[in-house]
Amino acid sequence: MPDFADAQEIPGQKLAILRGEDGQRYDTIIFMIQWTQLFPAVAFFPGTLYRIDPFPSTDIPLRKVDFWLPVGYDSAKRYPVLYMHDGKNLFNPAEAYLGRTWGVAETLTQMGIDCIVVGVWSAGENRVPEYMPEAPFVGAQFDGMREGKCKDIRVAPYSDAYLRFLVEELKPWVDANLATLPDPTHTIVMGSSMGGLVSMYALCRYPQVFGSAGCLSTHWPIGAGQIEEWMRDNLPPPGNHRLYFDYSGHSLDRDYGVHNMRANGFLREAGWRDGIDYLMREFPGATHSARSWRKRLPIPVEFLFNRNS
């Protein structure tokens, strides 16, 4: 277990980092630092953020995992958990790509959503193969004519291992150490672009774990149609899960429309009800960026967390 001597504070950010040995398990949360107004030049956000670096795993390369607790977090209560990919882009502008975050803490707090957020950092240069749904390109379902669309992947997809990490290593630790509601209804997964793909994949692969998935600017084209076809054949029955998809018409999103329309048709054919079991939205003026996802984050949050709607 990490010692307090191993905790490092990022200058001016009041963010604790816990460092542990490879393969080490953590039984209790031992260090958290509350954000304060000590550094007015820093972009502060509500709640408490802490980090384990690296989080142990036998399935995937080690990486940082951030944990955000809402304002007034009370261990005597129980909270839904939102698992998010690309953790570096969620909270801290000093670490986020181009200095732009999703504003997750601000959005959830403004909306009055009390939940725990687990931000899993990506594998860096292997982000694409780690998030690329693996099953659509394995065995009899593999279409060699389409495989060329995946030529930008440096190594073979290994998203099944990434999902095993989430389900078998990370989530049990979170449920054992934080005040969670561990059932699928209160376990949500969310990401953008490739993170949107792996969020959909997580729900279809582990419907007994994830009750909802938020898929913003889902990067369907990388699968040349095979990924949404795999989704069609592997959706859980409608009624107990929720899926959110969106896209824009600019930058990388410009080719997403036709794929989302196919996915929309597959969902309807499977009996999923628009506005009840799934929601699909187009934002014509938006771009493929954290700034755009931040602006529209309240929409998937409202749909995925409010099961009474």
Coordinates of C-alpha atoms in Angstrom, one line a residue:
M1 CA 0.0 0.0 0.0
P2 CA 1.4 3.5 -0.8
D3 CA 2.8 5.5 2.0
F4 CA 2.2 9.2 2.5
A5 CA 5.9 9.8 1.6
D6 CA 5.0 8.5 -1.9
A7 CA 2.2 11.1 -2.4
Q8 CA 3.3 14.0 -4.6
E9 CA 1.4 17.3 -5.0
I10 CA 1.3 18.9 -8.4
P11 CA 2.5 22.5 -7.8
G12 CA -0.4 25.0 -7.7
Q13 CA -3.0 22.3 -8.4
K14 CA -3.6 20.7 -5.1
L15 CA -3.9 17.3 -6.7
A16 CA -2.5 14.3 -4.9
I17 CA -0.7 11.5 -6.8
L18 CA -0.3 8.1 -5.2
R19 CA 2.5 5.9 -6.6
G20 CA 2.6 2.2 -6.0
E21 CA 4.6 -0.7 -7.1
D22 CA 3.6 -2.7 -10.2
G23 CA 0.9 -5.2 -9.3
Q24 CA 0.3 -3.7 -5.9
R25 CA -3.3 -3.8 -4.6
Y26 CA -4.9 -0.9 -2.7
D27 CA -7.3 -1.7 0.1
T28 CA -8.2 1.8 1.3
I29 CA -8.1 5.3 0.1
I30 CA -5.3 6.9 2.1
F31 CA -4.8 10.4 0.7
M32 CA -7.0 13.1 -0.7
I33 CA -6.6 16.9 -1.0
Q34 CA -9.5 19.3 -1.1
W35 CA -9.3 22.0 -3.8
T36 CA -9.1 25.5 -2.2
Q37 CA -8.8 29.1 -3.2
L38 CA -5.1 29.2 -2.4
F39 CA -4.1 29.7 -6.1
P40 CA -6.6 32.1 -7.7
A41 CA -4.8 31.9 -11.1
V42 CA -5.5 28.2 -11.4
A43 CA -8.8 27.0 -12.9
F44 CA -10.5 25.4 -9.9
F45 CA -13.4 23.1 -9.9
P46 CA -15.8 21.8 -7.3
G47 CA -15.4 18.5 -5.4
T48 CA -12.3 16.5 -4.6
L49 CA -9.9 14.9 -7.1
Y50 CA -7.3 12.3 -6.3
R51 CA -5.1 9.9 -8.4
I52 CA -3.4 6.6 -8.3
D53 CA -0.3 6.5 -10.5
P54 CA 0.1 3.9 -11.6
F55 CA -3.0 1.9 -11.0
P56 CA -2.0 -1.8 -10.9
S57 CA -3.2 -4.1 -13.6
T58 CA -2.2 -7.5 -15.1
D59 CA -4.3 -6.9 -18.2
I60 CA -3.1 -3.6 -19.7
P61 CA -0.1 -1.3 -19.5
L62 CA -0.1 0.7 -16.2
R63 CA -1.5 4.2 -16.3
K64 CA -2.9 7.0 -14.2
V65 CA -6.5 6.7 -12.9
D66 CA -8.3 9.8 -11.4
F67 CA -11.2 9.7 -9.0
W68 CA -13.5 12.6 -8.5
L69 CA -15.8 12.9 -5.5
P70 CA -18.7 15.4 -5.5
V71 CA -19.0 18.3 -3.1
G72 CA -20.3 17.0 0.2
Y73 CA -19.2 13.4 -0.5
D74 CA -20.4 11.2 2.4
S75 CA -19.2 7.7 2.8
A76 CA -22.4 6.8 4.6
K77 CA -24.3 7.5 1.3
R78 CA -24.1 5.6 -2.0
Y79 CA -23.4 7.2 -5.3
P80 CA -23.7 6.2 -9.0
V81 CA -20.3 5.9 -10.8
L82 CA -19.4 7.3 -14.2
Y83 CA -16.4 5.6 -15.8
M84 CA -14.8 7.9 -18.4
H85 CA -12.0 7.3 -20.9
D86 CA -9.2 9.7 -21.8
G87 CA -9.0 10.7 -18.2
K88 CA -6.4 13.5 -18.8
N89 CA -8.9 15.6 -20.6
L90 CA -11.6 15.6 -17.9
F91 CA -10.6 17.9 -15.1
N92 CA -7.2 19.6 -15.2
P93 CA -6.5 22.2 -18.0
A94 CA -2.8 22.0 -17.2
E95 CA -2.8 18.3 -18.3
A96 CA -5.6 18.3 -20.9
Y97 CA -5.0 18.3 -24.7
L98 CA -4.7 21.9 -25.9
G99 CA -5.6 22.9 -22.3
R100 CA -9.3 22.2 -22.9
T101 CA -11.2 19.9 -20.5
W102 CA -14.7 18.4 -20.6
G103 CA -15.6 20.4 -17.5
V104 CA -17.0 17.3 -15.9
A105 CA -16.9 18.5 -12.3
E106 CA -18.4 21.8 -13.2
T107 CA -21.2 20.3 -15.3
L108 CA -22.2 17.6 -12.8
T109 CA -22.2 20.1 -9.9
Q110 CA -24.2 22.7 -11.8
M111 CA -26.8 20.0 -12.7
G112 CA -27.0 18.7 -9.1
I113 CA -25.8 15.2 -10.1
D114 CA -24.1 13.6 -7.2
C115 CA -21.9 10.8 -8.6
I116 CA -18.4 9.5 -8.5
V117 CA -16.3 9.9 -11.7
V118 CA -13.5 7.5 -12.5
G119 CA -11.2 9.0 -15.2
V120 CA -9.0 6.3 -16.8
W121 CA -6.1 7.8 -18.7
S122 CA -5.4 6.4 -22.2
A123 CA -2.5 4.3 -23.4
G124 CA -1.0 7.2 -25.3
E125 CA 0.2 6.2 -28.7
N126 CA -1.7 2.9 -28.4
R127 CA -5.0 4.7 -27.6
V128 CA -6.6 3.6 -30.9
P129 CA -5.9 -0.2 -30.6
E130 CA -6.9 -0.1 -26.9
Y131 CA -10.2 1.5 -27.7
M132 CA -10.9 -0.3 -31.0
P133 CA -13.7 -2.8 -30.5
E134 CA -12.0 -6.1 -30.9
A135 CA -14.7 -8.7 -31.6
P136 CA -15.9 -7.2 -34.9
F137 CA -12.6 -8.0 -36.5
V138 CA -12.0 -11.5 -35.1
G139 CA -12.9 -14.9 -36.7
A140 CA -15.7 -15.4 -39.1
Q141 CA -16.9 -11.8 -38.8
F142 CA -13.7 -10.4 -40.1
D143 CA -14.0 -8.8 -43.6
G144 CA -10.6 -8.5 -45.3
M145 CA -11.9 -6.0 -47.8
R146 CA -12.7 -3.6 -45.1
E147 CA -9.6 -4.2 -42.9
G148 CA -7.7 -1.5 -44.8
K149 CA -9.7 1.1 -43.0
C150 CA -7.9 0.0 -39.8
K151 CA -4.4 0.4 -41.3
D152 CA -3.6 3.3 -39.0
I153 CA -3.7 1.0 -36.0
R154 CA 0.0 0.3 -35.0
V155 CA -0.8 -2.9 -33.1
A156 CA -3.7 -5.4 -33.0
P157 CA -6.8 -4.2 -31.1
Y158 CA -6.8 -5.2 -27.5
S159 CA -10.0 -3.6 -26.2
D160 CA -11.1 -6.9 -24.6
A161 CA -8.1 -6.6 -22.3
Y162 CA -9.0 -3.0 -21.5
L163 CA -12.5 -4.0 -20.7
R164 CA -11.3 -6.8 -18.4
F165 CA -9.3 -4.2 -16.6
L166 CA -12.3 -2.0 -16.1
V167 CA -14.6 -4.8 -15.1
E168 CA -12.3 -7.2 -13.2
E169 CA -9.7 -4.9 -11.7
L170 CA -10.8 -1.3 -11.5
K171 CA -14.5 -1.5 -10.7
P172 CA -14.1 -4.0 -7.8
W173 CA -11.5 -1.7 -6.3
V174 CA -13.8 1.3 -6.7
D175 CA -16.8 -0.6 -5.2
A176 CA -14.6 -1.8 -2.3
N177 CA -13.1 1.6 -1.5
L178 CA -15.8 4.2 -2.4
A179 CA -19.4 4.6 -1.5
T180 CA -20.9 3.3 -4.7
L181 CA -24.1 1.9 -6.0
P182 CA -22.5 -1.0 -7.8
D183 CA -25.5 -2.3 -9.9
P184 CA -25.7 -1.7 -13.7
T185 CA -28.4 0.9 -13.4
H186 CA -26.0 3.1 -11.5
T187 CA -22.8 2.2 -13.5
I188 CA -22.3 4.4 -16.6
V189 CA -19.4 4.5 -19.2
M190 CA -18.7 7.4 -21.4
G191 CA -16.2 8.7 -23.9
S192 CA -15.7 10.5 -27.2
S193 CA -14.4 9.5 -30.6
M194 CA -12.6 6.2 -30.1
G195 CA -13.7 6.5 -26.5
G196 CA -17.3 6.5 -27.8
L197 CA -16.7 3.3 -29.6
V198 CA -15.3 1.5 -26.6
S199 CA -18.1 2.8 -24.4
M200 CA -20.7 1.2 -26.8
Y201 CA -18.5 -1.9 -26.8
A202 CA -18.4 -2.0 -23.0
L203 CA -22.2 -2.0 -22.7
C204 CA -22.6 -4.7 -25.3
R205 CA -19.8 -6.9 -23.9
Y206 CA -20.7 -6.4 -20.3
P207 CA -24.4 -5.5 -20.0
Q208 CA -24.5 -7.1 -16.6
V209 CA -22.0 -4.4 -15.5
F210 CA -22.7 -1.3 -17.4
G211 CA -26.3 0.0 -17.6
S212 CA -25.7 3.0 -19.8
A213 CA -23.1 4.3 -22.3
G214 CA -22.5 7.8 -23.5
C215 CA -20.8 7.9 -27.0
L216 CA -20.0 11.4 -28.1
S217 CA -18.6 11.9 -31.7
T218 CA -18.3 8.1 -32.1
H219 CA -15.6 7.3 -34.5
W220 CA -17.6 4.7 -36.5
P221 CA -15.7 5.1 -39.9
I222 CA -12.6 3.4 -38.6
G223 CA -14.5 0.1 -38.8
A224 CA -15.9 0.7 -42.3
G225 CA -19.4 -0.4 -41.2
Q226 CA -18.4 -3.5 -39.3
I227 CA -18.6 -2.0 -35.9
E228 CA -22.2 -0.9 -36.1
E229 CA -23.1 -4.2 -37.7
W230 CA -21.5 -6.0 -34.7
M231 CA -23.4 -3.7 -32.3
R232 CA -26.6 -4.7 -34.1
D233 CA -26.0 -8.4 -33.5
N234 CA -24.8 -7.9 -29.9
L235 CA -27.2 -5.4 -28.3
P236 CA -28.7 -6.4 -25.0
P237 CA -32.5 -6.6 -25.1
P238 CA -34.2 -3.2 -24.8
G239 CA -35.7 -2.0 -21.6
N240 CA -32.9 -2.1 -19.0
H241 CA -30.1 -0.1 -20.7
R242 CA -29.5 3.3 -22.3
L243 CA -27.3 4.4 -25.1
Y244 CA -26.5 8.0 -26.2
F245 CA -24.9 8.9 -29.5
D246 CA -24.1 12.2 -31.1
Y247 CA -22.1 13.8 -33.9
S248 CA -21.5 17.1 -35.7
G249 CA -20.8 18.0 -39.3
H250 CA -17.4 19.5 -39.0
S251 CA -13.7 18.3 -38.8
L252 CA -13.4 14.6 -38.0
D253 CA -17.2 14.3 -37.4
R254 CA -18.0 15.1 -41.0
D255 CA -18.1 11.4 -42.0
Y256 CA -20.1 10.2 -38.9
G257 CA -23.6 11.0 -40.1
V258 CA -24.2 8.0 -42.3
H259 CA -22.8 5.6 -39.7
N260 CA -25.0 7.1 -37.0
M261 CA -28.1 6.7 -39.3
R262 CA -27.2 3.0 -39.8
A263 CA -26.8 2.6 -36.0
N264 CA -30.1 4.4 -35.5
G265 CA -31.8 1.9 -37.8
F266 CA -30.2 -1.1 -36.1
L267 CA -31.4 0.1 -32.7
R268 CA -34.9 0.6 -33.9
E269 CA -35.0 -2.8 -35.5
A270 CA -33.8 -4.3 -32.2
G271 CA -36.8 -2.7 -30.4
W272 CA -34.8 0.1 -28.8
R273 CA -37.1 3.1 -28.3
D274 CA -35.8 6.5 -29.4
G275 CA -35.8 8.9 -26.5
I276 CA -36.4 6.1 -24.0
D277 CA -33.8 3.4 -24.5
Y278 CA -31.5 5.5 -26.7
L279 CA -30.9 9.0 -27.8
M280 CA -29.1 10.2 -30.9
R281 CA -28.4 13.9 -31.5
E282 CA -26.8 15.9 -34.3
F283 CA -24.9 19.2 -33.6
P284 CA -24.3 20.7 -37.1
G285 CA -22.2 23.6 -35.9
A286 CA -20.0 21.7 -33.5
T287 CA -16.5 20.4 -34.0
H288 CA -14.6 17.3 -32.9
S289 CA -13.1 18.8 -29.7
A290 CA -13.3 18.9 -26.0
R291 CA -14.8 22.4 -26.2
S292 CA -17.8 21.0 -28.1
W293 CA -18.2 18.0 -25.9
R294 CA -18.1 20.2 -22.8
K295 CA -20.9 22.4 -24.2
R296 CA -23.2 19.4 -24.9
L297 CA -22.2 17.2 -21.9
P298 CA -25.4 18.1 -20.0
I299 CA -27.5 16.3 -22.6
P300 CA -26.1 12.8 -22.3
V301 CA -25.7 13.3 -18.5
E302 CA -29.4 14.2 -18.2
F303 CA -30.5 11.3 -20.3
L304 CA -28.2 8.6 -18.8
F305 CA -28.6 9.6 -15.2
N306 CA -32.4 10.4 -15.2
R307 CA -33.9 6.9 -15.6
N308 CA -37.4 8.4 -14.9
S309 CA -37.5 10.2 -18.1

